Amino acid sequence: MNIANLLNRRDPLKRAFVALEDGMEDVLKEEFLLPPESVAPDEDHAQAEALGDELEPVEAVQETETAPAEQQEDAPVERIGPHAQHRLAAYASFEEAQARTREDLARIGEAIASLVASQHMGREFLNDCYAEIHRANELENANAAFAAENRRLSERADKLERLRARYDQLVEVLKTREARLLAENETMRETIGELRLELVEARNLIARMESQQGELQTALAARTTEAERYLREAEVLREKSISLSVELDLAQKKQSESRRRAEELSAMHASDSARLSEIMGKLVAEESESARLQKSNDALEAKLVEANEYAARLAAELSDRDRRHQSENHALRAEVQALNARLQSAASEQRETLDTAATLRSRISDLETDKQVLEKRLSVQGRDVEVERRALAEGISPAANDDRHRQETARMQAEITELRATIKRLRRTEVSQHPASKRSKAKEGAAGEQVELTAADVAIATQVAAE
């Protein structure tokens, strides 16, 4: 919208007024001073077209002003803050003021169009007057044949006088209209000046709103980048949680495996305790057998008496050792229960414990094999003792058998010392390997003590048999 053309004196409205004044003057000159012509309607039509051409820029300006409003209505609705809503309300009020101004301009154009229409009506009236004058002239020409030339001239003078008076009246009317139009023009200039000031203020307001909009856009861009960063961090944390859940599942599986192995160890310990109870039963049977031998050999010599006393002392020692072994078994069971509790609570040390348990299992199996070998030898010695008892009962001298028993006893004692040395060496290696093997050390010590007890029992039995 070109405000300068509207506010300038060279605007289309001013040019229209000037053209209207010139046209009125030309009409007065041509109509009052010259005879009427037949081309008057064409001139009126040309003036109307010129006035329409002059009003076309005003309509184009109005259309250019209404176009942004329609584009703003077609624009998509965005989320607006309260400050922006206040500014948009102010801008809407300014748009309403502009719309009112355009309506006023449209009314002015309509008034000008009505003036042009009234001018056309006046011209048609004048044309009718001209037609009447022509008819009067024809009548006068008809009467001129019957009247004198003086009368015709006098009548023509009277007619011209009447026409002059009529034209004077028309001039007065046109002057009043011109004064009214000038007053309206001045008021319009004042309103246009006020509108110019309001337009400058509106431009300043729009500039401030654009700067604020730029700041809001920068803040929005910063917020969007921050939101994207938060989204990336959330994705990373989600991936970490997934990996941790997978690791937790693996740890739970390993813990269940360690629990299963601990249960297997407890079952093995239970089987070992059962075997120990069987060995104790065998020892009790041997004690009862030795008591029976003592009762049957009361009639023997002093050497047999001493042997019986020595066997009684051995029985007391065996009972003490049995009680100690039972207490140690209870301690081992308590230790096994504590180990089970620790295995359930310490999931992180299961791998090392399982490795040490495997090594201990292999070593215990080796010791079990050695123990079985010793038990077999003990059974052989028992059979030999029975044979010797029968020989003693029959009065046969067991000198050769005593030598053989002494050799076997010495060899078995040497094997027992070797087993003890290997057990001690294994203990030292386990202690030096890792601090976490302290819990398994108690198990190995208990197994070693069991093997030592069985070896000591075998040695005592062999000594008794040799004596």
Short mmCIF file of C-alpha atoms in Angstrom, two decimals:
data_model
loop_
_atom_site.label_atom_id
_atom_site.label_comp_id
_atom_site.label_asym_id
_atom_site.label_seq_id
_atom_site.Cartn_x
_atom_site.Cartn_y
_atom_site.Cartn_z
CA MET A 1 0.00 0.00 0.00
CA ASN A 2 1.50 3.34 -1.13
CA ILE A 3 0.61 5.74 1.70
CA ALA A 4 2.61 8.57 0.12
CA ASN A 5 0.35 8.59 -2.96
CA LEU A 6 -2.75 8.70 -0.75
CA LEU A 7 -1.44 11.56 1.40
CA ASN A 8 0.08 13.57 -1.45
CA ARG A 9 -1.85 16.27 -3.29
CA ARG A 10 -1.16 14.40 -6.49
CA ASP A 11 -3.27 11.46 -5.29
CA PRO A 12 -6.09 10.06 -7.48
CA LEU A 13 -8.76 11.72 -5.35
CA LYS A 14 -7.24 15.17 -5.80
CA ARG A 15 -6.79 14.57 -9.49
CA ALA A 16 -10.41 13.45 -9.68
CA PHE A 17 -11.57 16.68 -7.99
CA VAL A 18 -9.41 18.79 -10.30
CA ALA A 19 -10.69 16.91 -13.35
CA LEU A 20 -14.25 17.36 -12.07
CA GLU A 21 -13.76 21.12 -11.65
CA ASP A 22 -12.23 21.43 -15.13
CA GLY A 23 -15.04 19.40 -16.59
CA MET A 24 -17.64 21.59 -14.90
CA GLU A 25 -15.99 24.74 -16.19
CA ASP A 26 -15.79 23.32 -19.70
CA VAL A 27 -19.41 22.27 -19.55
CA LEU A 28 -20.49 25.72 -18.41
CA LYS A 29 -18.45 27.39 -21.11
CA GLU A 30 -19.63 25.05 -23.83
CA GLU A 31 -23.26 24.89 -22.82
CA PHE A 32 -23.92 28.50 -21.97
CA LEU A 33 -21.81 30.20 -24.59
CA LEU A 34 -22.05 27.77 -27.51
CA PRO A 35 -24.98 26.04 -29.14
CA PRO A 36 -25.52 22.42 -28.05
CA GLU A 37 -23.89 19.65 -30.02
CA SER A 38 -24.81 16.04 -30.54
CA VAL A 39 -21.48 14.72 -29.19
CA ALA A 40 -22.22 15.73 -25.57
CA PRO A 41 -23.11 12.16 -24.42
CA ASP A 42 -19.82 10.85 -25.82
CA GLU A 43 -17.88 13.48 -23.87
CA ASP A 44 -19.80 12.58 -20.71
CA HIS A 45 -18.99 8.93 -21.27
CA ALA A 46 -15.29 9.77 -21.79
CA GLN A 47 -15.23 11.81 -18.56
CA ALA A 48 -16.89 8.93 -16.68
CA GLU A 49 -14.29 6.52 -18.04
CA ALA A 50 -11.48 8.90 -17.01
CA LEU A 51 -12.93 9.13 -13.52
CA GLY A 52 -13.23 5.32 -13.38
CA ASP A 53 -9.59 5.00 -14.50
CA GLU A 54 -8.59 7.40 -11.74
CA LEU A 55 -10.53 5.37 -9.16
CA GLU A 56 -8.97 2.06 -10.28
CA PRO A 57 -5.63 2.67 -8.38
CA VAL A 58 -7.63 3.22 -5.18
CA GLU A 59 -9.43 -0.11 -5.66
CA ALA A 60 -6.09 -1.83 -6.46
CA VAL A 61 -4.62 -0.44 -3.23
CA GLN A 62 -7.64 -1.76 -1.31
CA GLU A 63 -7.22 -5.20 -2.90
CA THR A 64 -3.50 -5.27 -1.99
CA GLU A 65 -4.43 -4.40 1.59
CA THR A 66 -7.03 -7.15 1.84
CA ALA A 67 -4.70 -9.80 0.32
CA PRO A 68 -2.32 -10.09 3.39
CA ALA A 69 -5.32 -10.46 5.70
CA GLU A 70 -6.63 -13.39 3.64
CA GLN A 71 -3.16 -14.96 3.57
CA GLN A 72 -2.94 -14.61 7.34
CA GLU A 73 -6.32 -16.31 7.71
CA ASP A 74 -5.20 -19.21 5.45
CA ALA A 75 -1.94 -19.66 7.41
CA PRO A 76 -1.77 -22.68 9.78
CA VAL A 77 -2.53 -22.04 13.43
CA GLU A 78 0.53 -22.09 15.67
CA ARG A 79 0.94 -22.21 19.41
CA ILE A 80 1.29 -18.60 20.62
CA GLY A 81 2.27 -17.28 24.02
CA PRO A 82 0.31 -14.68 25.99
CA HIS A 83 2.68 -11.86 25.00
CA ALA A 84 2.36 -12.76 21.33
CA GLN A 85 -1.43 -12.98 21.71
CA HIS A 86 -1.47 -9.46 23.15
CA ARG A 87 0.64 -8.23 20.25
CA LEU A 88 -1.58 -10.02 17.74
CA ALA A 89 -4.64 -8.44 19.34
CA ALA A 90 -3.02 -5.02 18.90
CA TYR A 91 -2.20 -5.90 15.30
CA ALA A 92 -5.81 -7.04 14.77
CA SER A 93 -7.07 -3.72 16.13
CA PHE A 94 -4.74 -1.96 13.72
CA GLU A 95 -6.10 -4.11 10.90
CA GLU A 96 -9.63 -3.14 11.94
CA ALA A 97 -8.62 0.53 11.86
CA GLN A 98 -7.21 0.02 8.38
CA ALA A 99 -10.41 -1.75 7.35
CA ARG A 100 -12.46 1.18 8.64
CA THR A 101 -10.21 3.54 6.70
CA ARG A 102 -10.72 1.48 3.56
CA GLU A 103 -14.47 1.57 4.17
CA ASP A 104 -14.30 5.36 4.49
CA LEU A 105 -12.35 5.52 1.24
CA ALA A 106 -14.95 3.27 -0.36
CA ARG A 107 -17.69 5.60 0.87
CA ILE A 108 -15.79 8.56 -0.60
CA GLY A 109 -15.52 6.69 -3.90
CA GLU A 110 -19.25 5.98 -3.76
CA ALA A 111 -19.91 9.67 -3.06
CA ILE A 112 -17.76 10.62 -6.03
CA ALA A 113 -19.61 8.07 -8.14
CA SER A 114 -22.91 9.59 -6.98
CA LEU A 115 -21.56 13.02 -7.94
CA VAL A 116 -20.67 11.69 -11.36
CA ALA A 117 -24.15 10.20 -11.65
CA SER A 118 -25.71 13.51 -10.63
CA GLN A 119 -23.53 15.22 -13.22
CA HIS A 120 -24.78 12.77 -15.82
CA MET A 121 -28.35 13.49 -14.73
CA GLY A 122 -27.70 17.22 -14.95
CA ARG A 123 -26.25 16.77 -18.39
CA GLU A 124 -29.30 14.75 -19.43
CA PHE A 125 -31.49 17.50 -18.02
CA LEU A 126 -29.53 20.03 -20.04
CA ASN A 127 -29.91 17.86 -23.11
CA ASP A 128 -33.64 17.78 -22.50
CA CYS A 129 -33.54 21.55 -22.12
CA TYR A 130 -31.61 21.77 -25.34
CA ALA A 131 -34.23 19.66 -27.05
CA GLU A 132 -36.96 21.93 -25.71
CA ILE A 133 -35.02 24.96 -26.88
CA HIS A 134 -34.68 23.42 -30.33
CA ARG A 135 -38.40 22.81 -30.45
CA ALA A 136 -38.97 26.41 -29.28
CA ASN A 137 -36.62 27.57 -31.98
CA GLU A 138 -38.57 25.60 -34.52
CA LEU A 139 -41.77 27.18 -33.22
CA GLU A 140 -40.16 30.59 -33.30
CA ASN A 141 -39.01 29.94 -36.84
CA ALA A 142 -42.58 28.95 -37.64
CA ASN A 143 -43.83 32.12 -35.93
CA ALA A 144 -41.13 34.20 -37.63
CA ALA A 145 -43.06 33.99 -40.86
CA PHE A 146 -46.08 35.58 -39.11
CA ALA A 147 -44.14 38.07 -36.80
CA ALA A 148 -41.74 40.81 -37.35
CA GLU A 149 -38.01 40.53 -36.91
CA ASN A 150 -38.03 42.90 -33.89
CA ARG A 151 -40.44 40.71 -32.01
CA ARG A 152 -38.26 37.72 -32.81
CA LEU A 153 -35.17 39.51 -31.47
CA SER A 154 -37.00 40.64 -28.34
CA GLU A 155 -38.19 37.15 -27.70
CA ARG A 156 -34.67 35.86 -28.24
CA ALA A 157 -33.33 38.42 -25.74
CA ASP A 158 -35.94 37.43 -23.17
CA LYS A 159 -35.10 33.80 -23.67
CA LEU A 160 -31.39 34.48 -23.26
CA GLU A 161 -32.12 36.46 -20.09
CA ARG A 162 -34.04 33.56 -18.67
CA LEU A 163 -31.28 31.19 -19.59
CA ARG A 164 -28.71 33.44 -17.92
CA ALA A 165 -30.74 33.49 -14.70
CA ARG A 166 -31.05 29.74 -14.80
CA TYR A 167 -27.35 29.32 -15.38
CA ASP A 168 -26.61 31.70 -12.51
CA GLN A 169 -28.68 29.51 -10.24
CA LEU A 170 -26.81 26.45 -11.44
CA VAL A 171 -23.48 28.17 -10.80
CA GLU A 172 -24.53 29.02 -7.24
CA VAL A 173 -25.51 25.42 -6.62
CA LEU A 174 -22.21 24.19 -8.01
CA LYS A 175 -20.27 26.68 -5.85
CA THR A 176 -22.03 25.46 -2.70
CA ARG A 177 -21.25 21.88 -3.69
CA GLU A 178 -17.62 22.81 -4.32
CA ALA A 179 -17.32 24.47 -0.89
CA ARG A 180 -18.81 21.41 0.77
CA LEU A 181 -16.42 19.12 -1.11
CA LEU A 182 -13.45 21.30 -0.10
CA ALA A 183 -14.48 21.08 3.57
CA GLU A 184 -14.79 17.32 3.27
CA ASN A 185 -11.38 17.21 1.61
CA GLU A 186 -9.82 19.12 4.52
CA THR A 187 -11.38 16.77 7.06
CA MET A 188 -10.14 13.81 5.04
CA ARG A 189 -6.62 15.28 5.02
CA GLU A 190 -6.71 15.61 8.79
CA THR A 191 -7.91 12.02 9.21
CA ILE A 192 -5.24 10.84 6.77
CA GLY A 193 -2.57 12.63 8.86
CA GLU A 194 -3.81 10.88 11.97
CA LEU A 195 -3.79 7.60 10.12
CA ARG A 196 -0.22 8.29 9.01
CA LEU A 197 0.87 8.70 12.63
CA GLU A 198 -0.97 5.54 13.61
CA LEU A 199 0.67 3.71 10.71
CA VAL A 200 4.16 4.80 11.85
CA GLU A 201 3.39 3.58 15.36
CA ALA A 202 2.09 0.33 13.95
CA ARG A 203 5.28 -0.12 11.92
CA ASN A 204 7.38 0.41 15.04
CA LEU A 205 5.19 -2.07 16.89
CA ILE A 206 5.57 -4.60 14.08
CA ALA A 207 9.38 -4.17 14.13
CA ARG A 208 9.43 -4.81 17.88
CA MET A 209 7.21 -7.83 17.44
CA GLU A 210 9.52 -9.19 14.73
CA SER A 211 12.56 -8.78 17.00
CA GLN A 212 10.73 -10.53 19.82
CA GLN A 213 9.71 -13.27 17.41
CA GLY A 214 13.38 -13.75 16.42
CA GLU A 215 14.35 -14.05 20.09
CA LEU A 216 11.58 -16.57 20.64
CA GLN A 217 12.73 -18.58 17.63
CA THR A 218 16.32 -18.67 18.94
CA ALA A 219 15.06 -19.76 22.36
CA LEU A 220 12.92 -22.42 20.69
CA ALA A 221 15.91 -23.68 18.70
CA ALA A 222 17.96 -23.92 21.91
CA ARG A 223 15.14 -25.81 23.63
CA THR A 224 14.85 -28.20 20.68
CA THR A 225 18.60 -28.94 20.75
CA GLU A 226 18.39 -29.52 24.49
CA ALA A 227 15.43 -31.86 24.02
CA GLU A 228 17.34 -33.80 21.36
CA ARG A 229 20.32 -34.12 23.73
CA TYR A 230 18.01 -35.41 26.47
CA LEU A 231 16.54 -37.92 24.01
CA ARG A 232 20.02 -39.17 23.09
CA GLU A 233 20.93 -39.52 26.78
CA ALA A 234 17.69 -41.42 27.38
CA GLU A 235 18.53 -43.81 24.52
CA VAL A 236 22.02 -44.40 25.99
CA LEU A 237 20.53 -45.05 29.45
CA ARG A 238 17.95 -47.42 27.92
CA GLU A 239 20.73 -49.38 26.19
CA LYS A 240 22.69 -49.51 29.45
CA SER A 241 19.64 -50.77 31.33
CA ILE A 242 19.13 -53.49 28.69
CA SER A 243 22.79 -54.57 28.98
CA LEU A 244 22.54 -54.53 32.79
CA SER A 245 19.38 -56.66 32.66
CA VAL A 246 21.18 -59.15 30.42
CA GLU A 247 24.15 -59.22 32.82
CA LEU A 248 21.73 -59.67 35.74
CA ASP A 249 20.15 -62.67 34.00
CA LEU A 250 23.60 -64.17 33.42
CA ALA A 251 24.52 -63.56 37.07
CA GLN A 252 21.29 -65.21 38.23
CA LYS A 253 22.01 -68.21 36.00
CA LYS A 254 25.54 -68.45 37.40
CA GLN A 255 24.18 -68.13 40.93
CA SER A 256 21.70 -70.94 40.31
CA GLU A 257 24.54 -73.06 38.90
CA SER A 258 26.67 -72.31 41.97
CA ARG A 259 23.76 -73.23 44.24
CA ARG A 260 23.37 -76.52 42.39
CA ARG A 261 27.07 -77.24 42.79
CA ALA A 262 26.90 -76.30 46.47
CA GLU A 263 24.05 -78.77 46.88
CA GLU A 264 26.17 -81.40 45.18
CA LEU A 265 29.00 -80.61 47.60
CA SER A 266 26.64 -80.91 50.54
CA ALA A 267 25.45 -84.28 49.18
CA MET A 268 29.06 -85.39 48.86
CA HIS A 269 29.75 -84.28 52.43
CA ALA A 270 26.70 -86.24 53.58
CA SER A 271 27.98 -89.35 51.77
CA ASP A 272 31.39 -88.81 53.37
CA SER A 273 29.79 -88.55 56.81
CA ALA A 274 27.89 -91.79 56.10
CA ARG A 275 31.12 -93.50 55.16
CA LEU A 276 32.73 -92.20 58.34
CA SER A 277 29.85 -93.58 60.38
CA GLU A 278 30.37 -96.96 58.69
CA ILE A 279 34.06 -96.81 59.55
CA MET A 280 33.16 -96.00 63.16
CA GLY A 281 30.83 -98.98 63.23
CA LYS A 282 33.63 -101.16 61.97
CA LEU A 283 35.92 -99.74 64.64
CA VAL A 284 33.32 -100.47 67.32
CA ALA A 285 33.08 -104.02 66.00
CA GLU A 286 36.85 -104.28 66.16
CA GLU A 287 36.78 -103.00 69.75
CA SER A 288 34.19 -105.60 70.68
CA GLU A 289 36.34 -108.20 68.97
CA SER A 290 39.41 -107.02 70.87
CA ALA A 291 37.44 -107.15 74.15
CA ARG A 292 36.41 -110.69 73.31
CA LEU A 293 40.05 -111.51 72.57
CA GLN A 294 41.07 -109.99 75.87
CA LYS A 295 38.49 -112.11 77.69
CA SER A 296 39.59 -115.26 75.84
CA ASN A 297 43.32 -114.58 76.40
CA ASP A 298 43.15 -114.00 80.17
CA ALA A 299 44.79 -117.40 80.66
CA LEU A 300 47.81 -116.51 78.53
CA GLU A 301 51.17 -115.41 79.77
CA ALA A 302 52.21 -112.03 81.20
CA LYS A 303 53.00 -110.81 77.71
CA LEU A 304 49.43 -111.39 76.71
CA VAL A 305 48.26 -109.56 79.88
CA GLU A 306 50.40 -106.59 78.99
CA ALA A 307 49.06 -106.76 75.48
CA ASN A 308 45.52 -106.74 76.83
CA GLU A 309 46.29 -103.73 79.04
CA TYR A 310 47.81 -102.00 76.06
CA ALA A 311 44.73 -102.86 74.00
CA ALA A 312 42.51 -101.41 76.76
CA ARG A 313 44.50 -98.20 76.68
CA LEU A 314 44.17 -98.20 72.91
CA ALA A 315 40.42 -98.68 73.25
CA ALA A 316 40.23 -95.68 75.60
CA GLU A 317 42.24 -93.65 73.15
CA LEU A 318 39.99 -94.81 70.35
CA SER A 319 36.89 -93.78 72.31
CA ASP A 320 38.46 -90.37 72.94
CA ARG A 321 39.29 -90.11 69.31
CA ASP A 322 35.75 -91.16 68.42
CA ARG A 323 34.30 -88.43 70.61
CA ARG A 324 36.71 -85.91 69.15
CA HIS A 325 35.88 -87.14 65.67
CA GLN A 326 32.15 -86.75 66.37
CA SER A 327 32.68 -83.21 67.67
CA GLU A 328 34.73 -82.46 64.60
CA ASN A 329 31.97 -83.91 62.44
CA HIS A 330 29.47 -81.58 64.13
CA ALA A 331 31.85 -78.68 63.57
CA LEU A 332 32.23 -79.73 59.95
CA ARG A 333 28.46 -79.84 59.51
CA ALA A 334 28.13 -76.36 61.03
CA GLU A 335 30.91 -75.20 58.75
CA VAL A 336 29.14 -76.75 55.77
CA GLN A 337 25.93 -74.90 56.68
CA ALA A 338 27.88 -71.65 57.07
CA LEU A 339 29.52 -72.29 53.72
CA ASN A 340 26.11 -72.84 52.12
CA ALA A 341 24.89 -69.52 53.56
CA ARG A 342 28.03 -67.77 52.36
CA LEU A 343 27.69 -69.36 48.94
CA GLN A 344 24.14 -68.01 48.67
CA SER A 345 25.14 -64.48 49.77
CA ALA A 346 28.50 -64.23 47.92
CA ALA A 347 27.52 -64.60 44.24
CA SER A 348 30.60 -62.75 43.04
CA GLU A 349 33.06 -65.39 44.47
CA GLN A 350 31.31 -68.44 43.04
CA ARG A 351 33.71 -68.99 40.16
CA GLU A 352 36.83 -69.13 42.33
CA THR A 353 35.03 -71.25 44.93
CA LEU A 354 33.93 -73.70 42.25
CA ASP A 355 37.48 -73.98 40.91
CA THR A 356 38.87 -74.63 44.38
CA ALA A 357 36.02 -77.07 45.08
CA ALA A 358 36.87 -78.98 41.89
CA THR A 359 40.53 -79.24 42.91
CA LEU A 360 39.53 -80.30 46.43
CA ARG A 361 37.12 -82.84 45.00
CA SER A 362 39.86 -84.38 42.92
CA ARG A 363 42.19 -84.44 45.92
CA ILE A 364 39.50 -85.88 48.19
CA SER A 365 38.78 -88.56 45.60
CA ASP A 366 42.49 -89.41 45.60
CA LEU A 367 42.46 -89.56 49.38
CA GLU A 368 39.33 -91.70 49.27
CA THR A 369 41.05 -94.15 46.98
CA ASP A 370 43.99 -94.25 49.37
CA LYS A 371 41.60 -94.77 52.26
CA GLN A 372 39.88 -97.63 50.45
CA VAL A 373 43.24 -99.24 49.79
CA LEU A 374 44.07 -98.91 53.47
CA GLU A 375 40.70 -100.38 54.44
CA LYS A 376 41.35 -103.34 52.18
CA ARG A 377 44.73 -103.79 53.81
CA LEU A 378 43.08 -103.50 57.22
CA SER A 379 40.60 -106.21 56.29
CA VAL A 380 43.51 -108.39 55.15
CA GLN A 381 45.24 -107.69 58.47
CA GLY A 382 42.02 -108.62 60.29
CA ARG A 383 41.92 -111.94 58.50
CA ASP A 384 45.57 -112.46 59.38
CA VAL A 385 44.76 -111.67 63.02
CA GLU A 386 42.00 -114.28 62.94
CA VAL A 387 44.44 -116.81 61.51
CA GLU A 388 46.95 -115.94 64.22
CA ARG A 389 44.29 -116.26 66.90
CA ARG A 390 43.45 -119.70 65.62
CA ALA A 391 47.13 -120.57 65.54
CA LEU A 392 47.53 -119.32 69.13
CA ALA A 393 44.54 -121.35 70.14
CA GLU A 394 46.13 -124.41 68.53
CA GLY A 395 49.55 -123.62 70.09
CA ILE A 396 51.39 -122.85 66.86
CA SER A 397 54.27 -120.34 67.04
CA PRO A 398 53.55 -117.17 64.98
CA ALA A 399 57.14 -115.92 64.67
CA ALA A 400 57.19 -115.70 60.84
CA ASN A 401 53.82 -114.04 60.77
CA ASP A 402 54.98 -111.45 63.32
CA ASP A 403 57.91 -110.48 61.11
CA ARG A 404 55.67 -110.12 58.10
CA HIS A 405 53.17 -108.05 60.07
CA ARG A 406 55.91 -105.77 61.36
CA GLN A 407 57.13 -105.12 57.81
CA GLU A 408 53.65 -104.36 56.57
CA THR A 409 53.04 -102.10 59.58
CA ALA A 410 56.25 -100.16 58.91
CA ARG A 411 55.34 -99.82 55.24
CA MET A 412 51.83 -98.60 56.08
CA GLN A 413 53.23 -96.08 58.58
CA ALA A 414 55.56 -94.77 55.87
CA GLU A 415 52.59 -94.38 53.51
CA ILE A 416 50.64 -92.57 56.22
CA THR A 417 53.50 -90.11 56.78
CA GLU A 418 53.68 -89.52 53.02
CA LEU A 419 49.93 -88.82 52.94
CA ARG A 420 50.28 -86.37 55.82
CA ALA A 421 53.13 -84.59 54.03
CA THR A 422 51.09 -84.33 50.81
CA ILE A 423 48.11 -82.93 52.73
CA LYS A 424 50.28 -80.28 54.40
CA ARG A 425 51.83 -79.36 51.05
CA LEU A 426 48.38 -79.02 49.50
CA ARG A 427 47.30 -76.77 52.35
CA ARG A 428 50.30 -74.51 51.85
CA THR A 429 49.69 -74.26 48.09
CA GLU A 430 46.01 -73.44 48.58
CA VAL A 431 46.80 -70.73 51.13
CA SER A 432 49.39 -69.19 48.77
CA GLN A 433 47.07 -69.29 45.72
CA HIS A 434 44.20 -67.03 46.81
CA PRO A 435 42.81 -65.54 50.08
CA ALA A 436 39.34 -66.70 49.13
CA SER A 437 40.37 -70.36 49.59
CA LYS A 438 40.28 -70.02 53.39
CA ARG A 439 36.73 -71.27 53.46
CA SER A 440 37.64 -74.36 51.44
CA LYS A 441 40.71 -74.89 53.67
CA ALA A 442 38.47 -75.96 56.54
CA LYS A 443 36.91 -78.62 54.33
CA GLU A 444 40.28 -79.95 53.21
CA GLY A 445 41.58 -79.89 56.79
CA ALA A 446 38.58 -81.88 57.92
CA ALA A 447 39.12 -84.38 55.11
CA GLY A 448 42.82 -84.57 55.99
CA GLU A 449 42.01 -85.17 59.64
CA GLN A 450 39.60 -87.90 58.60
CA VAL A 451 42.32 -89.52 56.53
CA GLU A 452 44.79 -89.11 59.42
CA LEU A 453 42.32 -90.68 61.82
CA THR A 454 41.71 -93.61 59.54
CA ALA A 455 45.45 -94.05 58.99
CA ALA A 456 46.10 -93.88 62.76
CA ASP A 457 43.35 -96.43 63.37
CA VAL A 458 44.88 -98.71 60.77
CA ALA A 459 48.32 -98.34 62.40
CA ILE A 460 46.90 -99.12 65.85
CA ALA A 461 45.04 -102.12 64.50
CA THR A 462 48.17 -103.42 62.80
CA GLN A 463 50.20 -102.96 65.99
CA VAL A 464 47.56 -104.87 67.95
CA ALA A 465 47.56 -107.61 65.36
CA ALA A 466 51.37 -107.73 65.35
CA GLU A 467 51.48 -108.05 69.16
#
